[in-house]
Amino acid sequence: MRTARTRLRTGAAAAGVTTLVAAAVIAAPLSGSATAASAHAAPQTKAVPAVAGHQLVSGVSSPLPTEQCQAKWKIACYTPIQYRQAYHLNPLYKSGVTGKGRTIVIVDSFGSPTVQHDLDVYSKQFGMKSAQVQVKKWGHVPEFDPKNSDMTGWAGETTLDVEMAHAVAPDARIVLVETAVAETEGVTGLPEMMSAEKSLIDHGVGDVITQSFGATENTFPGFDKGDFSSIGKLRYAFKDAAEHGVTVLASSGDGGATDSTADGKGYYKKRVNSWPSSDPLVTSIGGTQLHLDAKGDRTAPESVYNDNGAGGGGQSHVFGRPAFQNGEKAAVGTRRGTPDVSMAAAVNGGAWVYSSYDPTAVGWDVSGGTSEASPLFSGVVALADQAAGHRVGNINDALYTLSHHTSSGIVDVNDGTNNSYQGVTGYTAADGYDMATGVGTVDASRFVPALARASHRG
């Protein structure tokens, strides 16, 4: 059995650890096969995976029960079986709502050469049937190098995304888009990813897209002058998704009310926000901390994720308050507020994930971050798509309407915990909407049918 190790955060690596993105503006022209992006050219921001520093336990030969995790590493660790119980997914499965006939699209750089094998091992361990992962390469994706830290970081993100989506929607089809985000290829970041997403949408691939990446709004060119066109030029994929009824999700980040500076070496000393999470065309997924027993029953209500990072949230400095948040003026003011809704993200209460892309650390990890929460919620959306019999599309209007009805399955997180982080005062979980967890979290057994019904009315 491998000895579990704690990964410490130091230097530049810290930015990738506790924040969704370390953003770096790069002048290299876009190339590769991302022809659509060139038509919408924008200064490029290099996206970095969130999961890199959210693995406190790595390379374990087999997953341990929650009590043993607490005794050995002083953290709780959970299986998909516990998640299914906690979020009341089992009644849906018994009624035949498993995500069958629906497709989850996951967008990551580089991907993982072992993603199918790892999902098979993960599924078998917990008595679940596996799923076929369809991999689509976008651009000149280089051969995977396990000694390349960028590639292994993204491979960890890819593995987490795929396994969490499958844990919630076991019969949903998974399409993994691997983009060629490599400086040596002359392509980086968000334009490449947006181009890939638009292509899939135009070809009818996918009902829900989950994005575990982003960049601090302040790092985009022109921001300091009030010129937000560099972000505006990247929104074409989301506009396309809205027209085609595709749901788009994004992790809200792991820096609480702040986020990474452009050089990736530190944090803003003020409240900032992250795109694409801040985009009103996107549903922003924040983070909570689950408190569960061995069966997955709750021992306490969910609280705000704030341990080895904190759930991203706050006011956008780019987007004004959208109509769907008009009822939340007291919380968001005149700006777009994030997140919209939250799911499990705390490392103390993280998910067991299996990976073998790194031959020196094959085994089980405990991972967290909002890059866990977004794929979890993508599974919930896939279930709602199946229950509705069609795509539910952009869910933001429905989400805020349902939040005012106790029978809708939206569960308020209001215990007074907060997402303050890196010395920047964050937001407190209070009654109703707040910028710590959004409208709260979900009881899927009630939320999925409620969302399906709301989509029919819409």
mmCIF file of C-alpha atoms in Angstrom, residues 194-425:
data_model
loop_
_atom_site.group_PDB
_atom_site.id
_atom_site.type_symbol
_atom_site.label_atom_id
_atom_site.label_comp_id
_atom_site.label_asym_id
_atom_site.label_seq_id
_atom_site.Cartn_x
_atom_site.Cartn_y
_atom_site.Cartn_z
ATOM 1 C CA MET A 194 -14.894 28.088 -26.689
ATOM 2 C CA SER A 195 -14.299 27.052 -30.284
ATOM 3 C CA ALA A 196 -14.532 23.382 -29.338
ATOM 4 C CA GLU A 197 -17.753 23.954 -27.413
ATOM 5 C CA LYS A 198 -19.406 25.814 -30.288
ATOM 6 C CA SER A 199 -18.506 23.079 -32.736
ATOM 7 C CA LEU A 200 -20.057 20.403 -30.534
ATOM 8 C CA ILE A 201 -23.189 22.470 -29.989
ATOM 9 C CA ASP A 202 -23.580 23.098 -33.717
ATOM 10 C CA HIS A 203 -23.257 19.369 -34.395
ATOM 11 C CA GLY A 204 -25.857 18.455 -31.782
ATOM 12 C CA VAL A 205 -23.387 16.793 -29.420
ATOM 13 C CA GLY A 206 -24.275 17.200 -25.775
ATOM 14 C CA ASP A 207 -27.175 18.267 -23.590
ATOM 15 C CA VAL A 208 -25.111 19.796 -20.789
ATOM 16 C CA ILE A 209 -21.545 21.149 -20.785
ATOM 17 C CA THR A 210 -19.458 21.287 -17.611
ATOM 18 C CA GLN A 211 -16.416 23.571 -17.364
ATOM 19 C CA SER A 212 -13.934 23.310 -14.505
ATOM 20 C CA PHE A 213 -11.817 26.224 -15.660
ATOM 21 C CA GLY A 214 -11.914 29.998 -15.831
ATOM 22 C CA ALA A 215 -9.916 33.197 -15.465
ATOM 23 C CA THR A 216 -10.157 36.206 -13.185
ATOM 24 C CA GLU A 217 -12.102 38.942 -14.964
ATOM 25 C CA ASN A 218 -9.442 41.497 -14.021
ATOM 26 C CA THR A 219 -6.764 39.650 -16.018
ATOM 27 C CA PHE A 220 -8.462 40.132 -19.381
ATOM 28 C CA PRO A 221 -6.967 42.830 -21.636
ATOM 29 C CA GLY A 222 -8.799 46.126 -21.404
ATOM 30 C CA PHE A 223 -10.402 45.403 -18.042
ATOM 31 C CA ASP A 224 -8.647 48.273 -16.234
ATOM 32 C CA LYS A 225 -9.982 50.677 -18.872
ATOM 33 C CA GLY A 226 -13.522 49.379 -18.639
ATOM 34 C CA ASP A 227 -13.185 47.641 -22.000
ATOM 35 C CA PHE A 228 -14.676 44.161 -21.658
ATOM 36 C CA SER A 229 -14.619 43.275 -25.352
ATOM 37 C CA SER A 230 -11.975 40.576 -24.830
ATOM 38 C CA ILE A 231 -14.542 38.666 -22.776
ATOM 39 C CA GLY A 232 -17.397 39.627 -25.076
ATOM 40 C CA LYS A 233 -15.604 38.065 -28.038
ATOM 41 C CA LEU A 234 -15.498 34.717 -26.230
ATOM 42 C CA ARG A 235 -19.228 34.491 -25.470
ATOM 43 C CA TYR A 236 -20.285 33.148 -28.869
ATOM 44 C CA ALA A 237 -20.309 29.526 -27.664
ATOM 45 C CA PHE A 238 -22.660 30.351 -24.786
ATOM 46 C CA LYS A 239 -25.001 32.311 -27.055
ATOM 47 C CA ASP A 240 -25.027 29.316 -29.370
ATOM 48 C CA ALA A 241 -25.792 27.013 -26.433
ATOM 49 C CA ALA A 242 -28.776 29.156 -25.432
ATOM 50 C CA GLU A 243 -30.155 28.993 -28.965
ATOM 51 C CA HIS A 244 -29.804 25.202 -29.049
ATOM 52 C CA GLY A 245 -31.147 24.549 -25.543
ATOM 53 C CA VAL A 246 -27.829 23.293 -24.152
ATOM 54 C CA THR A 247 -27.166 23.848 -20.439
ATOM 55 C CA VAL A 248 -23.740 25.354 -19.680
ATOM 56 C CA LEU A 249 -22.163 25.089 -16.229
ATOM 57 C CA ALA A 250 -18.920 26.469 -14.801
ATOM 58 C CA SER A 251 -17.093 26.068 -11.515
ATOM 59 C CA SER A 252 -17.195 29.280 -9.484
ATOM 60 C CA GLY A 253 -13.566 28.953 -8.372
ATOM 61 C CA ASP A 254 -11.684 28.055 -5.229
ATOM 62 C CA GLY A 255 -10.417 31.427 -4.069
ATOM 63 C CA GLY A 256 -13.465 32.574 -2.144
ATOM 64 C CA ALA A 257 -14.231 36.215 -2.908
ATOM 65 C CA THR A 258 -10.826 36.711 -4.529
ATOM 66 C CA ASP A 259 -8.901 34.934 -7.266
ATOM 67 C CA SER A 260 -5.521 34.641 -8.914
ATOM 68 C CA THR A 261 -3.508 37.530 -10.303
ATOM 69 C CA ALA A 262 -2.362 37.452 -13.926
ATOM 70 C CA ASP A 263 1.068 36.035 -13.114
ATOM 71 C CA GLY A 264 -0.453 33.153 -11.163
ATOM 72 C CA LYS A 265 1.758 33.871 -8.159
ATOM 73 C CA GLY A 266 -0.730 35.425 -5.800
ATOM 74 C CA TYR A 267 -4.233 36.697 -5.171
ATOM 75 C CA TYR A 268 -5.937 40.014 -5.539
ATOM 76 C CA LYS A 269 -6.280 41.761 -2.196
ATOM 77 C CA LYS A 270 -9.834 42.702 -3.037
ATOM 78 C CA ARG A 271 -13.020 41.047 -4.178
ATOM 79 C CA VAL A 272 -12.911 39.864 -7.790
ATOM 80 C CA ASN A 273 -14.741 37.309 -9.916
ATOM 81 C CA SER A 274 -13.989 34.649 -12.527
ATOM 82 C CA TRP A 275 -15.220 34.102 -16.085
ATOM 83 C CA PRO A 276 -16.970 32.021 -17.470
ATOM 84 C CA SER A 277 -18.636 31.451 -14.091
ATOM 85 C CA SER A 278 -19.657 35.126 -13.996
ATOM 86 C CA ASP A 279 -21.378 34.979 -17.379
ATOM 87 C CA PRO A 280 -25.194 35.245 -17.115
ATOM 88 C CA LEU A 281 -25.475 32.662 -19.920
ATOM 89 C CA VAL A 282 -23.747 30.159 -17.626
ATOM 90 C CA THR A 283 -24.943 28.511 -14.412
ATOM 91 C CA SER A 284 -22.248 29.110 -11.798
ATOM 92 C CA ILE A 285 -21.592 26.132 -9.519
ATOM 93 C CA GLY A 286 -20.241 26.883 -6.059
ATOM 94 C CA GLY A 287 -19.051 24.608 -3.288
ATOM 95 C CA THR A 288 -20.293 23.179 -0.010
ATOM 96 C CA GLN A 289 -18.945 20.868 2.655
ATOM 97 C CA LEU A 290 -20.878 17.669 3.290
ATOM 98 C CA HIS A 291 -21.081 16.127 6.760
ATOM 99 C CA LEU A 292 -21.964 12.451 6.338
ATOM 100 C CA ASP A 293 -21.858 9.151 8.169
ATOM 101 C CA ALA A 294 -20.668 5.900 6.613
ATOM 102 C CA LYS A 295 -23.990 5.355 4.827
ATOM 103 C CA GLY A 296 -24.139 8.852 3.397
ATOM 104 C CA ASP A 297 -26.777 10.162 5.786
ATOM 105 C CA ARG A 298 -26.192 13.718 6.921
ATOM 106 C CA THR A 299 -24.877 14.276 10.417
ATOM 107 C CA ALA A 300 -25.240 18.052 9.990
ATOM 108 C CA PRO A 301 -26.514 20.423 7.289
ATOM 109 C CA GLU A 302 -24.157 21.368 4.465
ATOM 110 C CA SER A 303 -21.916 24.343 5.119
ATOM 111 C CA VAL A 304 -19.800 26.596 2.912
ATOM 112 C CA TYR A 305 -16.699 25.013 1.389
ATOM 113 C CA ASN A 306 -13.776 26.738 3.092
ATOM 114 C CA ASP A 307 -10.809 24.532 3.932
ATOM 115 C CA ASN A 308 -8.027 23.948 1.378
ATOM 116 C CA GLY A 309 -9.547 26.731 -0.683
ATOM 117 C CA ALA A 310 -12.990 28.319 -0.551
ATOM 118 C CA GLY A 311 -15.981 28.360 -2.860
ATOM 119 C CA GLY A 312 -15.755 31.206 -5.343
ATOM 120 C CA GLY A 313 -18.459 33.834 -5.236
ATOM 121 C CA GLY A 314 -19.188 37.517 -5.460
ATOM 122 C CA GLN A 315 -20.159 40.317 -7.813
ATOM 123 C CA SER A 316 -19.053 40.397 -11.428
ATOM 124 C CA HIS A 317 -17.276 43.579 -12.508
ATOM 125 C CA VAL A 318 -18.141 42.856 -16.139
ATOM 126 C CA PHE A 319 -21.811 41.868 -16.120
ATOM 127 C CA GLY A 320 -24.726 43.753 -14.638
ATOM 128 C CA ARG A 321 -27.485 42.047 -12.708
ATOM 129 C CA PRO A 322 -29.395 39.698 -15.050
ATOM 130 C CA ALA A 323 -33.181 39.546 -14.955
ATOM 131 C CA PHE A 324 -33.170 36.172 -13.240
ATOM 132 C CA GLN A 325 -31.478 37.789 -10.222
ATOM 133 C CA ASN A 326 -33.833 40.761 -9.944
ATOM 134 C CA GLY A 327 -35.394 39.125 -6.916
ATOM 135 C CA GLU A 328 -31.988 39.006 -5.210
ATOM 136 C CA LYS A 329 -31.132 42.723 -5.312
ATOM 137 C CA ALA A 330 -30.383 42.801 -1.607
ATOM 138 C CA ALA A 331 -27.563 40.308 -2.106
ATOM 139 C CA VAL A 332 -26.137 41.094 -5.548
ATOM 140 C CA GLY A 333 -26.852 44.814 -5.881
ATOM 141 C CA THR A 334 -26.629 45.983 -9.486
ATOM 142 C CA ARG A 335 -24.161 43.282 -10.596
ATOM 143 C CA ARG A 336 -24.302 39.653 -11.639
ATOM 144 C CA GLY A 337 -23.761 37.567 -8.510
ATOM 145 C CA THR A 338 -22.180 34.128 -8.272
ATOM 146 C CA PRO A 339 -22.550 31.261 -7.589
ATOM 147 C CA ASP A 340 -26.046 30.205 -8.609
ATOM 148 C CA VAL A 341 -26.182 26.828 -6.842
ATOM 149 C CA SER A 342 -23.674 24.599 -5.060
ATOM 150 C CA MET A 343 -22.632 20.994 -4.504
ATOM 151 C CA ALA A 344 -19.872 19.134 -2.663
ATOM 152 C CA ALA A 345 -16.411 20.682 -3.029
ATOM 153 C CA ALA A 346 -14.597 20.677 0.328
ATOM 154 C CA VAL A 347 -11.406 18.642 0.563
ATOM 155 C CA ASN A 348 -12.412 17.703 4.106
ATOM 156 C CA GLY A 349 -15.268 15.674 2.725
ATOM 157 C CA GLY A 350 -13.675 15.118 -0.669
ATOM 158 C CA ALA A 351 -14.366 12.399 -3.190
ATOM 159 C CA TRP A 352 -12.440 9.210 -3.766
ATOM 160 C CA VAL A 353 -11.081 9.247 -7.327
ATOM 161 C CA TYR A 354 -9.020 6.577 -9.103
ATOM 162 C CA SER A 355 -6.253 7.477 -11.557
ATOM 163 C CA SER A 356 -3.337 5.778 -13.306
ATOM 164 C CA TYR A 357 -2.122 8.416 -15.785
ATOM 165 C CA ASP A 358 0.950 9.003 -13.585
ATOM 166 C CA PRO A 359 2.849 5.693 -13.333
ATOM 167 C CA THR A 360 4.532 6.909 -10.139
ATOM 168 C CA ALA A 361 1.238 7.521 -8.297
ATOM 169 C CA VAL A 362 -1.264 4.933 -9.471
ATOM 170 C CA GLY A 363 -4.162 4.529 -7.074
ATOM 171 C CA TRP A 364 -6.820 6.420 -5.195
ATOM 172 C CA ASP A 365 -6.887 10.128 -4.393
ATOM 173 C CA VAL A 366 -9.197 12.275 -2.273
ATOM 174 C CA SER A 367 -10.099 15.321 -4.347
ATOM 175 C CA GLY A 368 -12.239 18.407 -3.928
ATOM 176 C CA GLY A 369 -12.769 21.932 -5.220
ATOM 177 C CA THR A 370 -15.560 23.401 -7.302
ATOM 178 C CA SER A 371 -14.130 21.399 -10.188
ATOM 179 C CA GLU A 372 -15.766 18.504 -8.339
ATOM 180 C CA ALA A 373 -19.034 20.373 -7.848
ATOM 181 C CA SER A 374 -19.626 21.319 -11.490
ATOM 182 C CA PRO A 375 -19.459 17.777 -12.936
ATOM 183 C CA LEU A 376 -21.592 16.542 -10.038
ATOM 184 C CA PHE A 377 -24.242 19.071 -10.983
ATOM 185 C CA SER A 378 -23.897 18.197 -14.680
ATOM 186 C CA GLY A 379 -25.117 14.744 -13.703
ATOM 187 C CA VAL A 380 -28.148 16.286 -12.001
ATOM 188 C CA VAL A 381 -28.955 18.248 -15.167
ATOM 189 C CA ALA A 382 -28.637 15.090 -17.283
ATOM 190 C CA LEU A 383 -31.174 13.410 -14.993
ATOM 191 C CA ALA A 384 -33.536 16.364 -15.443
ATOM 192 C CA ASP A 385 -33.073 16.211 -19.220
ATOM 193 C CA GLN A 386 -34.144 12.578 -19.183
ATOM 194 C CA ALA A 387 -37.062 13.237 -16.844
ATOM 195 C CA ALA A 388 -38.262 16.102 -19.048
ATOM 196 C CA GLY A 389 -37.826 14.155 -22.258
ATOM 197 C CA HIS A 390 -35.863 17.033 -23.767
ATOM 198 C CA ARG A 391 -33.040 19.412 -22.964
ATOM 199 C CA VAL A 392 -33.855 21.736 -20.095
ATOM 200 C CA GLY A 393 -31.559 24.398 -21.601
ATOM 201 C CA ASN A 394 -30.419 27.439 -19.663
ATOM 202 C CA ILE A 395 -31.765 26.736 -16.185
ATOM 203 C CA ASN A 396 -31.091 30.055 -14.460
ATOM 204 C CA ASP A 397 -34.635 31.448 -14.664
ATOM 205 C CA ALA A 398 -36.069 28.160 -13.405
ATOM 206 C CA LEU A 399 -33.445 27.848 -10.682
ATOM 207 C CA TYR A 400 -34.272 31.186 -9.080
ATOM 208 C CA THR A 401 -38.016 30.685 -9.434
ATOM 209 C CA LEU A 402 -37.822 27.241 -7.838
ATOM 210 C CA SER A 403 -35.673 28.545 -4.983
ATOM 211 C CA HIS A 404 -38.726 30.322 -3.571
ATOM 212 C CA HIS A 405 -40.721 27.094 -3.316
ATOM 213 C CA THR A 406 -39.838 24.720 -0.488
ATOM 214 C CA SER A 407 -41.149 21.705 -2.392
ATOM 215 C CA SER A 408 -38.743 22.253 -5.295
ATOM 216 C CA GLY A 409 -35.817 20.368 -3.791
ATOM 217 C CA ILE A 410 -33.568 23.403 -3.452
ATOM 218 C CA VAL A 411 -32.046 23.273 0.023
ATOM 219 C CA ASP A 412 -30.875 26.548 1.515
ATOM 220 C CA VAL A 413 -27.392 26.666 3.067
ATOM 221 C CA ASN A 414 -27.754 29.224 5.845
ATOM 222 C CA ASP A 415 -25.533 28.181 8.738
ATOM 223 C CA GLY A 416 -23.475 31.375 8.869
ATOM 224 C CA THR A 417 -20.250 29.923 7.455
ATOM 225 C CA ASN A 418 -18.451 32.023 4.835
ATOM 226 C CA ASN A 419 -16.065 31.969 1.869
ATOM 227 C CA SER A 420 -13.494 34.465 3.148
ATOM 228 C CA TYR A 421 -10.055 33.481 1.853
ATOM 229 C CA GLN A 422 -6.499 34.826 1.506
ATOM 230 C CA GLY A 423 -7.335 37.752 3.760
ATOM 231 C CA VAL A 424 -10.220 38.931 1.584
ATOM 232 C CA THR A 425 -13.556 39.064 3.386
#
